[in-house]
Amino acid sequence: MTAALRTPVAELPDDLEDAIRRLKRERNAVLLAHYYQEDEIQDLADHVGDSLALARIAEKVGCDVIAFCGVHFMAETAKILNPKARVVVPDLAAGCSLADGCPAGEFAAFIARHRVQHPDLVVVSYVNTSAAVKALST
């Protein structure tokens, strides 16, 4: 994965908060922020919550753009639940140890091994997993 692109401080607008609010209006965007985000991000967010709460909100928003201040799996979940919206993540390097701890390939192999003994196996995935893992769910 390539490192996230960063805007040099000298190129940032004088009033960054106003610029973000203006962009949200211009692009018909909603900003979702996880609880672990800095206070300044939460203050600008339209909704703040945990992974599951934000996924439920993402499903219902009628905006063209969802800016998800969280990690990859949160943005992936938002896109799954709201496929018409464009979902963006401000930090491409943001990851989650829970999601990383369940690689889709290894999970698929685990399922395949257990289906031999349990052909009617039901697979349920935790919200904090990648879209690839969720796709393996029943």
mmCIF file of N, CA and C in Angstrom:
data_model
loop_
_atom_site.group_PDB
_atom_site.id
_atom_site.type_symbol
_atom_site.label_atom_id
_atom_site.label_comp_id
_atom_site.label_asym_id
_atom_site.label_seq_id
_atom_site.Cartn_x
_atom_site.Cartn_y
_atom_site.Cartn_z
ATOM 1 N N MET A 1 0.847 -1.168 0.000
ATOM 2 C CA MET A 1 0.000 0.000 0.000
ATOM 3 C C MET A 1 0.897 1.237 0.000
ATOM 4 N N THR A 2 0.520 2.210 -0.785
ATOM 5 C CA THR A 2 1.298 3.442 -0.828
ATOM 6 C C THR A 2 0.933 4.324 0.356
ATOM 7 N N ALA A 3 1.861 5.148 0.736
ATOM 8 C CA ALA A 3 1.623 6.059 1.852
ATOM 9 C C ALA A 3 0.557 7.074 1.463
ATOM 10 N N ALA A 4 -0.215 7.507 2.440
ATOM 11 C CA ALA A 4 -1.254 8.503 2.207
ATOM 12 C C ALA A 4 -0.619 9.817 1.766
ATOM 13 N N LEU A 5 -1.255 10.464 0.810
ATOM 14 C CA LEU A 5 -0.769 11.761 0.359
ATOM 15 C C LEU A 5 -1.130 12.810 1.398
ATOM 16 N N ARG A 6 -0.215 13.675 1.702
ATOM 17 C CA ARG A 6 -0.440 14.717 2.700
ATOM 18 C C ARG A 6 -0.300 16.080 2.034
ATOM 19 N N THR A 7 -1.209 16.996 2.354
ATOM 20 C CA THR A 7 -1.116 18.357 1.858
ATOM 21 C C THR A 7 -0.140 19.120 2.732
ATOM 22 N N PRO A 8 0.865 19.755 2.111
ATOM 23 C CA PRO A 8 1.788 20.556 2.917
ATOM 24 C C PRO A 8 1.034 21.642 3.667
ATOM 25 N N VAL A 9 1.427 21.893 4.900
ATOM 26 C CA VAL A 9 0.747 22.869 5.755
ATOM 27 C C VAL A 9 0.623 24.221 5.063
ATOM 28 N N ALA A 10 1.636 24.626 4.306
ATOM 29 C CA ALA A 10 1.617 25.923 3.634
ATOM 30 C C ALA A 10 0.476 26.024 2.619
ATOM 31 N N GLU A 11 -0.026 24.883 2.114
ATOM 32 C CA GLU A 11 -1.091 24.888 1.118
ATOM 33 C C GLU A 11 -2.491 24.757 1.712
ATOM 34 N N LEU A 12 -2.596 24.582 3.003
ATOM 35 C CA LEU A 12 -3.904 24.458 3.640
ATOM 36 C C LEU A 12 -4.587 25.819 3.699
ATOM 37 N N PRO A 13 -5.910 25.854 3.583
ATOM 38 C CA PRO A 13 -6.620 27.133 3.684
ATOM 39 C C PRO A 13 -6.440 27.760 5.066
ATOM 40 N N ASP A 14 -6.549 29.073 5.126
ATOM 41 C CA ASP A 14 -6.404 29.776 6.403
ATOM 42 C C ASP A 14 -7.422 29.288 7.416
ATOM 43 N N ASP A 15 -8.661 29.113 6.984
ATOM 44 C CA ASP A 15 -9.694 28.615 7.883
ATOM 45 C C ASP A 15 -10.118 27.231 7.404
ATOM 46 N N LEU A 16 -9.405 26.235 7.855
ATOM 47 C CA LEU A 16 -9.616 24.863 7.408
ATOM 48 C C LEU A 16 -11.025 24.374 7.737
ATOM 49 N N GLU A 17 -11.529 24.716 8.911
ATOM 50 C CA GLU A 17 -12.868 24.261 9.288
ATOM 51 C C GLU A 17 -13.922 24.813 8.341
ATOM 52 N N ASP A 18 -13.838 26.096 7.989
ATOM 53 C CA ASP A 18 -14.789 26.676 7.037
ATOM 54 C C ASP A 18 -14.663 26.013 5.671
ATOM 55 N N ALA A 19 -13.445 25.725 5.259
ATOM 56 C CA ALA A 19 -13.225 25.078 3.967
ATOM 57 C C ALA A 19 -13.864 23.688 3.947
ATOM 58 N N ILE A 20 -13.742 22.962 5.041
ATOM 59 C CA ILE A 20 -14.352 21.628 5.118
ATOM 60 C C ILE A 20 -15.864 21.738 5.078
ATOM 61 N N ARG A 21 -16.429 22.668 5.822
ATOM 62 C CA ARG A 21 -17.891 22.863 5.812
ATOM 63 C C ARG A 21 -18.381 23.243 4.408
ATOM 64 N N ARG A 22 -17.631 24.106 3.727
ATOM 65 C CA ARG A 22 -17.994 24.530 2.371
ATOM 66 C C ARG A 22 -17.967 23.331 1.422
ATOM 67 N N LEU A 23 -16.914 22.520 1.498
ATOM 68 C CA LEU A 23 -16.818 21.338 0.642
ATOM 69 C C LEU A 23 -17.945 20.344 0.911
ATOM 70 N N LYS A 24 -18.320 20.200 2.172
ATOM 71 C CA LYS A 24 -19.434 19.300 2.501
ATOM 72 C C LYS A 24 -20.710 19.778 1.800
ATOM 73 N N ARG A 25 -20.955 21.089 1.820
ATOM 74 C CA ARG A 25 -22.146 21.631 1.146
ATOM 75 C C ARG A 25 -22.045 21.459 -0.368
ATOM 76 N N GLU A 26 -20.909 21.851 -0.931
ATOM 77 C CA GLU A 26 -20.724 21.806 -2.388
ATOM 78 C C GLU A 26 -20.824 20.399 -2.950
ATOM 79 N N ARG A 27 -20.356 19.436 -2.221
ATOM 80 C CA ARG A 27 -20.311 18.054 -2.726
ATOM 81 C C ARG A 27 -21.426 17.172 -2.174
ATOM 82 N N ASN A 28 -22.368 17.800 -1.455
ATOM 83 C CA ASN A 28 -23.465 17.045 -0.843
ATOM 84 C C ASN A 28 -22.881 15.860 -0.070
ATOM 85 N N ALA A 29 -22.001 16.200 0.862
ATOM 86 C CA ALA A 29 -21.254 15.187 1.608
ATOM 87 C C ALA A 29 -21.650 15.168 3.080
ATOM 88 N N VAL A 30 -21.481 14.014 3.669
ATOM 89 C CA VAL A 30 -21.651 13.835 5.102
ATOM 90 C C VAL A 30 -20.314 13.352 5.648
ATOM 91 N N LEU A 31 -19.970 13.822 6.828
ATOM 92 C CA LEU A 31 -18.711 13.422 7.450
ATOM 93 C C LEU A 31 -19.042 12.548 8.658
ATOM 94 N N LEU A 32 -18.581 11.306 8.618
ATOM 95 C CA LEU A 32 -18.766 10.353 9.714
ATOM 96 C C LEU A 32 -17.432 10.172 10.416
ATOM 97 N N ALA A 33 -17.442 10.222 11.738
ATOM 98 C CA ALA A 33 -16.192 10.085 12.493
ATOM 99 C C ALA A 33 -16.351 9.070 13.612
ATOM 100 N N HIS A 34 -15.379 8.192 13.717
ATOM 101 C CA HIS A 34 -15.356 7.211 14.790
ATOM 102 C C HIS A 34 -15.002 7.926 16.096
ATOM 103 N N TYR A 35 -15.427 7.343 17.202
ATOM 104 C CA TYR A 35 -15.158 7.919 18.527
ATOM 105 C C TYR A 35 -13.676 8.182 18.786
ATOM 106 N N TYR A 36 -12.790 7.397 18.181
ATOM 107 C CA TYR A 36 -11.369 7.565 18.483
ATOM 108 C C TYR A 36 -10.732 8.750 17.758
ATOM 109 N N GLN A 37 -11.482 9.406 16.884
ATOM 110 C CA GLN A 37 -10.922 10.560 16.173
ATOM 111 C C GLN A 37 -10.708 11.736 17.139
ATOM 112 N N GLU A 38 -9.795 12.600 16.757
ATOM 113 C CA GLU A 38 -9.504 13.797 17.555
ATOM 114 C C GLU A 38 -10.763 14.652 17.694
ATOM 115 N N ASP A 39 -10.818 15.430 18.778
ATOM 116 C CA ASP A 39 -11.968 16.301 19.038
ATOM 117 C C ASP A 39 -12.269 17.230 17.868
ATOM 118 N N GLU A 40 -11.222 17.748 17.228
ATOM 119 C CA GLU A 40 -11.422 18.684 16.121
ATOM 120 C C GLU A 40 -12.155 18.022 14.953
ATOM 121 N N ILE A 41 -11.889 16.754 14.726
ATOM 122 C CA ILE A 41 -12.576 16.006 13.666
ATOM 123 C C ILE A 41 -14.019 15.741 14.094
ATOM 124 N N GLN A 42 -14.205 15.302 15.326
ATOM 125 C CA GLN A 42 -15.554 15.036 15.820
ATOM 126 C C GLN A 42 -16.422 16.288 15.781
ATOM 127 N N ASP A 43 -15.825 17.443 16.062
ATOM 128 C CA ASP A 43 -16.586 18.703 16.041
ATOM 129 C C ASP A 43 -17.114 19.023 14.645
ATOM 130 N N LEU A 44 -16.395 18.638 13.616
ATOM 131 C CA LEU A 44 -16.805 18.884 12.235
ATOM 132 C C LEU A 44 -17.731 17.801 11.683
ATOM 133 N N ALA A 45 -17.756 16.668 12.355
ATOM 134 C CA ALA A 45 -18.520 15.522 11.862
ATOM 135 C C ALA A 45 -20.019 15.749 11.977
ATOM 136 N N ASP A 46 -20.738 15.173 11.022
ATOM 137 C CA ASP A 46 -22.203 15.175 11.086
ATOM 138 C C ASP A 46 -22.706 14.098 12.030
ATOM 139 N N HIS A 47 -21.917 13.026 12.151
ATOM 140 C CA HIS A 47 -22.262 11.924 13.048
ATOM 141 C C HIS A 47 -20.983 11.348 13.631
ATOM 142 N N VAL A 48 -21.028 11.026 14.917
ATOM 143 C CA VAL A 48 -19.905 10.398 15.623
ATOM 144 C C VAL A 48 -20.451 9.126 16.269
ATOM 145 N N GLY A 49 -19.682 8.054 16.186
ATOM 146 C CA GLY A 49 -20.142 6.820 16.804
ATOM 147 C C GLY A 49 -19.123 5.710 16.685
ATOM 148 N N ASP A 50 -19.577 4.508 17.039
ATOM 149 C CA ASP A 50 -18.715 3.336 16.891
ATOM 150 C C ASP A 50 -18.927 2.751 15.498
ATOM 151 N N SER A 51 -18.213 1.716 15.180
ATOM 152 C CA SER A 51 -18.237 1.132 13.834
ATOM 153 C C SER A 51 -19.636 0.732 13.389
ATOM 154 N N LEU A 52 -20.359 0.047 14.240
ATOM 155 C CA LEU A 52 -21.687 -0.430 13.867
ATOM 156 C C LEU A 52 -22.675 0.724 13.732
ATOM 157 N N ALA A 53 -22.663 1.646 14.670
ATOM 158 C CA ALA A 53 -23.578 2.793 14.601
ATOM 159 C C ALA A 53 -23.343 3.608 13.333
ATOM 160 N N LEU A 54 -22.074 3.834 12.993
ATOM 161 C CA LEU A 54 -21.758 4.608 11.797
ATOM 162 C C LEU A 54 -22.135 3.855 10.525
ATOM 163 N N ALA A 55 -22.017 2.542 10.529
ATOM 164 C CA ALA A 55 -22.445 1.751 9.373
ATOM 165 C C ALA A 55 -23.941 1.917 9.159
ATOM 166 N N ARG A 56 -24.688 1.879 10.238
ATOM 167 C CA ARG A 56 -26.142 2.037 10.137
ATOM 168 C C ARG A 56 -26.506 3.429 9.626
ATOM 169 N N ILE A 57 -25.773 4.434 10.066
ATOM 170 C CA ILE A 57 -26.008 5.804 9.589
ATOM 171 C C ILE A 57 -25.649 5.908 8.109
ATOM 172 N N ALA A 58 -24.516 5.339 7.719
ATOM 173 C CA ALA A 58 -24.073 5.397 6.322
ATOM 174 C C ALA A 58 -25.112 4.798 5.382
ATOM 175 N N GLU A 59 -25.782 3.773 5.842
ATOM 176 C CA GLU A 59 -26.802 3.116 5.027
ATOM 177 C C GLU A 59 -27.961 4.058 4.718
ATOM 178 N N LYS A 60 -28.260 4.981 5.628
ATOM 179 C CA LYS A 60 -29.464 5.804 5.519
ATOM 180 C C LYS A 60 -29.239 7.215 4.996
ATOM 181 N N VAL A 61 -27.997 7.680 4.952
ATOM 182 C CA VAL A 61 -27.774 9.062 4.514
ATOM 183 C C VAL A 61 -28.087 9.191 3.027
ATOM 184 N N GLY A 62 -28.612 10.322 2.649
ATOM 185 C CA GLY A 62 -28.968 10.560 1.254
ATOM 186 C C GLY A 62 -27.963 11.440 0.536
ATOM 187 N N CYS A 63 -26.731 11.423 0.978
ATOM 188 C CA CYS A 63 -25.703 12.277 0.391
ATOM 189 C C CYS A 63 -24.989 11.577 -0.763
ATOM 190 N N ASP A 64 -24.349 12.393 -1.606
ATOM 191 C CA ASP A 64 -23.574 11.852 -2.714
ATOM 192 C C ASP A 64 -22.230 11.302 -2.249
ATOM 193 N N VAL A 65 -21.684 11.913 -1.189
ATOM 194 C CA VAL A 65 -20.350 11.559 -0.712
ATOM 195 C C VAL A 65 -20.403 11.274 0.783
ATOM 196 N N ILE A 66 -19.734 10.215 1.186
ATOM 197 C CA ILE A 66 -19.538 9.909 2.601
ATOM 198 C C ILE A 66 -18.040 10.007 2.865
ATOM 199 N N ALA A 67 -17.652 10.978 3.673
ATOM 200 C CA ALA A 67 -16.253 11.089 4.106
ATOM 201 C C ALA A 67 -16.174 10.355 5.438
ATOM 202 N N PHE A 68 -15.458 9.241 5.448
ATOM 203 C CA PHE A 68 -15.425 8.384 6.628
ATOM 204 C C PHE A 68 -14.104 8.545 7.354
ATOM 205 N N CYS A 69 -14.144 9.230 8.472
ATOM 206 C CA CYS A 69 -12.945 9.399 9.302
ATOM 207 C C CYS A 69 -12.859 8.194 10.220
ATOM 208 N N GLY A 70 -12.257 7.164 9.692
ATOM 209 C CA GLY A 70 -12.127 5.892 10.385
ATOM 210 C C GLY A 70 -11.101 5.058 9.653
ATOM 211 N N VAL A 71 -11.311 3.759 9.637
ATOM 212 C CA VAL A 71 -10.367 2.853 8.988
ATOM 213 C C VAL A 71 -11.033 2.192 7.780
ATOM 214 N N HIS A 72 -10.228 1.450 7.016
ATOM 215 C CA HIS A 72 -10.696 0.881 5.751
ATOM 216 C C HIS A 72 -11.986 0.087 5.879
ATOM 217 N N PHE A 73 -12.069 -0.827 6.841
ATOM 218 C CA PHE A 73 -13.251 -1.684 6.890
ATOM 219 C C PHE A 73 -14.512 -0.871 7.115
ATOM 220 N N MET A 74 -14.412 0.261 7.818
ATOM 221 C CA MET A 74 -15.589 1.110 8.048
ATOM 222 C C MET A 74 -16.071 1.715 6.733
ATOM 223 N N ALA A 75 -15.142 2.199 5.933
ATOM 224 C CA ALA A 75 -15.503 2.774 4.641
ATOM 225 C C ALA A 75 -16.039 1.693 3.702
ATOM 226 N N GLU A 76 -15.431 0.509 3.723
ATOM 227 C CA GLU A 76 -15.921 -0.596 2.900
ATOM 228 C C GLU A 76 -17.354 -0.960 3.281
ATOM 229 N N THR A 77 -17.625 -1.011 4.576
ATOM 230 C CA THR A 77 -18.968 -1.335 5.045
ATOM 231 C C THR A 77 -19.963 -0.274 4.606
ATOM 232 N N ALA A 78 -19.565 0.995 4.697
ATOM 233 C CA ALA A 78 -20.435 2.082 4.252
ATOM 234 C C ALA A 78 -20.769 1.922 2.770
ATOM 235 N N LYS A 79 -19.778 1.558 1.962
ATOM 236 C CA LYS A 79 -20.001 1.386 0.521
ATOM 237 C C LYS A 79 -20.912 0.199 0.244
ATOM 238 N N ILE A 80 -20.762 -0.883 0.993
ATOM 239 C CA ILE A 80 -21.630 -2.050 0.831
ATOM 240 C C ILE A 80 -23.077 -1.670 1.131
ATOM 241 N N LEU A 81 -23.265 -0.917 2.211
ATOM 242 C CA LEU A 81 -24.619 -0.564 2.649
ATOM 243 C C LEU A 81 -25.224 0.600 1.877
ATOM 244 N N ASN A 82 -24.382 1.406 1.235
ATOM 245 C CA ASN A 82 -24.856 2.560 0.474
ATOM 246 C C ASN A 82 -24.067 2.623 -0.843
ATOM 247 N N PRO A 83 -24.338 1.696 -1.755
ATOM 248 C CA PRO A 83 -23.515 1.576 -2.956
ATOM 249 C C PRO A 83 -23.567 2.775 -3.903
ATOM 250 N N LYS A 84 -24.586 3.600 -3.816
ATOM 251 C CA LYS A 84 -24.679 4.757 -4.709
ATOM 252 C C LYS A 84 -23.783 5.911 -4.258
ATOM 253 N N ALA A 85 -23.425 5.924 -2.995
ATOM 254 C CA ALA A 85 -22.588 7.007 -2.464
ATOM 255 C C ALA A 85 -21.127 6.774 -2.816
ATOM 256 N N ARG A 86 -20.414 7.859 -3.005
ATOM 257 C CA ARG A 86 -18.951 7.786 -3.137
ATOM 258 C C ARG A 86 -18.409 7.852 -1.720
ATOM 259 N N VAL A 87 -17.601 6.888 -1.342
ATOM 260 C CA VAL A 87 -17.064 6.824 0.018
ATOM 261 C C VAL A 87 -15.571 7.108 -0.040
ATOM 262 N N VAL A 88 -15.144 8.072 0.747
ATOM 263 C CA VAL A 88 -13.727 8.444 0.784
ATOM 264 C C VAL A 88 -13.205 8.320 2.210
ATOM 265 N N VAL A 89 -11.906 8.032 2.296
ATOM 266 C CA VAL A 89 -11.226 7.914 3.579
ATOM 267 C C VAL A 89 -10.079 8.922 3.575
ATOM 268 N N PRO A 90 -10.053 9.831 4.542
ATOM 269 C CA PRO A 90 -8.988 10.848 4.552
ATOM 270 C C PRO A 90 -7.582 10.297 4.716
ATOM 271 N N ASP A 91 -7.436 9.165 5.394
ATOM 272 C CA ASP A 91 -6.114 8.609 5.644
ATOM 273 C C ASP A 91 -6.047 7.201 5.075
ATOM 274 N N LEU A 92 -5.398 7.059 3.918
ATOM 275 C CA LEU A 92 -5.322 5.748 3.262
ATOM 276 C C LEU A 92 -4.519 4.731 4.053
ATOM 277 N N ALA A 93 -3.713 5.197 4.997
ATOM 278 C CA ALA A 93 -2.887 4.288 5.799
ATOM 279 C C ALA A 93 -3.616 3.809 7.057
ATOM 280 N N ALA A 94 -4.818 4.307 7.303
ATOM 281 C CA ALA A 94 -5.547 3.941 8.524
ATOM 282 C C ALA A 94 -6.006 2.489 8.439
ATOM 283 N N GLY A 95 -5.600 1.693 9.398
ATOM 284 C CA GLY A 95 -5.972 0.288 9.428
ATOM 285 C C GLY A 95 -6.472 -0.105 10.805
ATOM 286 N N CYS A 96 -6.840 -1.355 10.941
ATOM 287 C CA CYS A 96 -7.396 -1.865 12.193
ATOM 288 C C CYS A 96 -6.783 -3.228 12.486
ATOM 289 N N SER A 97 -6.255 -3.378 13.679
ATOM 290 C CA SER A 97 -5.630 -4.649 14.045
ATOM 291 C C SER A 97 -6.653 -5.790 14.075
ATOM 292 N N LEU A 98 -7.900 -5.503 14.417
ATOM 293 C CA LEU A 98 -8.924 -6.555 14.414
ATOM 294 C C LEU A 98 -9.178 -7.049 12.996
ATOM 295 N N ALA A 99 -9.352 -6.119 12.064
ATOM 296 C CA ALA A 99 -9.586 -6.504 10.672
ATOM 297 C C ALA A 99 -8.351 -7.187 10.086
ATOM 298 N N ASP A 100 -7.180 -6.656 10.400
ATOM 299 C CA ASP A 100 -5.933 -7.238 9.888
ATOM 300 C C ASP A 100 -5.698 -8.643 10.432
ATOM 301 N N GLY A 101 -6.256 -8.933 11.605
ATOM 302 C CA GLY A 101 -6.065 -10.232 12.240
ATOM 303 C C GLY A 101 -6.882 -11.354 11.615
ATOM 304 N N CYS A 102 -7.718 -11.011 10.644
ATOM 305 C CA CYS A 102 -8.532 -12.027 9.968
ATOM 306 C C CYS A 102 -8.378 -11.858 8.455
ATOM 307 N N PRO A 103 -7.251 -12.268 7.904
ATOM 308 C CA PRO A 103 -7.061 -12.162 6.452
ATOM 309 C C PRO A 103 -8.064 -13.047 5.708
ATOM 310 N N ALA A 104 -8.632 -12.523 4.639
ATOM 311 C CA ALA A 104 -9.680 -13.232 3.899
ATOM 312 C C ALA A 104 -9.219 -14.600 3.394
ATOM 313 N N GLY A 105 -8.007 -14.689 2.895
ATOM 314 C CA GLY A 105 -7.513 -15.982 2.389
ATOM 315 C C GLY A 105 -7.447 -17.041 3.469
ATOM 316 N N GLU A 106 -6.944 -16.659 4.617
ATOM 317 C CA GLU A 106 -6.860 -17.610 5.732
ATOM 318 C C GLU A 106 -8.253 -17.985 6.241
ATOM 319 N N PHE A 107 -9.155 -16.993 6.257
ATOM 320 C CA PHE A 107 -10.523 -17.263 6.710
ATOM 321 C C PHE A 107 -11.221 -18.206 5.728
ATOM 322 N N ALA A 108 -11.017 -17.998 4.444
ATOM 323 C CA ALA A 108 -11.615 -18.876 3.430
ATOM 324 C C ALA A 108 -11.113 -20.309 3.590
ATOM 325 N N ALA A 109 -9.827 -20.459 3.854
ATOM 326 C CA ALA A 109 -9.262 -21.804 4.065
ATOM 327 C C ALA A 109 -9.855 -22.443 5.321
ATOM 328 N N PHE A 110 -10.019 -21.663 6.377
ATOM 329 C CA PHE A 110 -10.619 -22.142 7.619
ATOM 330 C C PHE A 110 -12.046 -22.645 7.355
ATOM 331 N N ILE A 111 -12.817 -21.850 6.620
ATOM 332 C CA ILE A 111 -14.194 -22.233 6.295
ATOM 333 C C ILE A 111 -14.202 -23.527 5.484
ATOM 334 N N ALA A 112 -13.344 -23.604 4.478
ATOM 335 C CA ALA A 112 -13.296 -24.792 3.621
ATOM 336 C C ALA A 112 -12.981 -26.045 4.429
ATOM 337 N N ARG A 113 -12.015 -25.942 5.363
ATOM 338 C CA ARG A 113 -11.664 -27.102 6.205
ATOM 339 C C ARG A 113 -12.855 -27.540 7.050
ATOM 340 N N HIS A 114 -13.593 -26.596 7.592
ATOM 341 C CA HIS A 114 -14.688 -26.942 8.492
ATOM 342 C C HIS A 114 -15.962 -27.346 7.761
ATOM 343 N N ARG A 115 -16.114 -26.930 6.512
ATOM 344 C CA ARG A 115 -17.291 -27.339 5.736
ATOM 345 C C ARG A 115 -17.267 -28.841 5.429
ATOM 346 N N VAL A 116 -16.097 -29.431 5.420
ATOM 347 C CA VAL A 116 -15.986 -30.865 5.169
ATOM 348 C C VAL A 116 -16.781 -31.634 6.228
ATOM 349 N N GLN A 117 -16.614 -31.261 7.488
ATOM 350 C CA GLN A 117 -17.329 -31.933 8.577
ATOM 351 C C GLN A 117 -18.703 -31.330 8.837
ATOM 352 N N HIS A 118 -18.880 -30.077 8.459
ATOM 353 C CA HIS A 118 -20.141 -29.370 8.732
ATOM 354 C C HIS A 118 -20.626 -28.688 7.455
ATOM 355 N N PRO A 119 -21.227 -29.452 6.530
ATOM 356 C CA PRO A 119 -21.624 -28.882 5.244
ATOM 357 C C PRO A 119 -22.670 -27.767 5.351
ATOM 358 N N ASP A 120 -23.412 -27.747 6.441
ATOM 359 C CA ASP A 120 -24.419 -26.694 6.616
ATOM 360 C C ASP A 120 -23.901 -25.559 7.515
ATOM 361 N N LEU A 121 -22.605 -25.437 7.573
ATOM 362 C CA LEU A 121 -21.948 -24.411 8.379
ATOM 363 C C LEU A 121 -22.482 -23.020 8.034
ATOM 364 N N VAL A 122 -22.808 -22.254 9.048
ATOM 365 C CA VAL A 122 -23.241 -20.865 8.874
ATOM 366 C C VAL A 122 -22.074 -19.979 9.283
ATOM 367 N N VAL A 123 -21.706 -19.057 8.416
ATOM 368 C CA VAL A 123 -20.569 -18.177 8.663
ATOM 369 C C VAL A 123 -21.083 -16.770 8.939
ATOM 370 N N VAL A 124 -20.715 -16.252 10.100
ATOM 371 C CA VAL A 124 -21.101 -14.902 10.505
ATOM 372 C C VAL A 124 -19.824 -14.115 10.751
ATOM 373 N N SER A 125 -19.762 -12.924 10.222
ATOM 374 C CA SER A 125 -18.570 -12.093 10.384
ATOM 375 C C SER A 125 -18.865 -10.886 11.254
ATOM 376 N N TYR A 126 -17.899 -10.523 12.030
ATOM 377 C CA TYR A 126 -17.938 -9.358 12.899
ATOM 378 C C TYR A 126 -17.875 -8.097 12.050
ATOM 379 N N VAL A 127 -18.481 -7.018 12.498
ATOM 380 C CA VAL A 127 -18.480 -5.773 11.727
ATOM 381 C C VAL A 127 -17.056 -5.268 11.467
ATOM 382 N N ASN A 128 -16.138 -5.529 12.383
ATOM 383 C CA ASN A 128 -14.758 -5.050 12.240
ATOM 384 C C ASN A 128 -13.921 -6.022 11.402
ATOM 385 N N THR A 129 -14.431 -6.358 10.223
ATOM 386 C CA THR A 129 -13.697 -7.195 9.277
ATOM 387 C C THR A 129 -13.750 -6.530 7.903
ATOM 388 N N SER A 130 -12.852 -6.948 7.050
ATOM 389 C CA SER A 130 -12.790 -6.375 5.705
ATOM 390 C C SER A 130 -13.993 -6.816 4.871
ATOM 391 N N ALA A 131 -14.208 -6.112 3.779
ATOM 392 C CA ALA A 131 -15.272 -6.490 2.846
ATOM 393 C C ALA A 131 -15.021 -7.888 2.283
ATOM 394 N N ALA A 132 -13.767 -8.243 2.082
ATOM 395 C CA ALA A 132 -13.433 -9.578 1.571
ATOM 396 C C ALA A 132 -13.852 -10.659 2.560
ATOM 397 N N VAL A 133 -13.695 -10.424 3.837
ATOM 398 C CA VAL A 133 -14.130 -11.389 4.856
ATOM 399 C C VAL A 133 -15.648 -11.413 4.926
ATOM 400 N N LYS A 134 -16.267 -10.246 4.890
ATOM 401 C CA LYS A 134 -17.739 -10.192 4.923
ATOM 402 C C LYS A 134 -18.335 -10.957 3.742
ATOM 403 N N ALA A 135 -17.666 -10.917 2.594
ATOM 404 C CA ALA A 135 -18.157 -11.620 1.402
ATOM 405 C C ALA A 135 -18.166 -13.128 1.594
ATOM 406 N N LEU A 136 -17.401 -13.634 2.521
ATOM 407 C CA LEU A 136 -17.351 -15.069 2.798
ATOM 408 C C LEU A 136 -18.470 -15.504 3.752
ATOM 409 N N SER A 137 -19.191 -14.549 4.298
ATOM 410 C CA SER A 137 -20.268 -14.863 5.246
ATOM 411 C C SER A 137 -21.468 -15.437 4.536
ATOM 412 N N THR A 138 -22.238 -16.192 5.280
ATOM 413 C CA THR A 138 -23.427 -16.827 4.733
ATOM 414 C C THR A 138 -24.495 -15.814 4.386
#
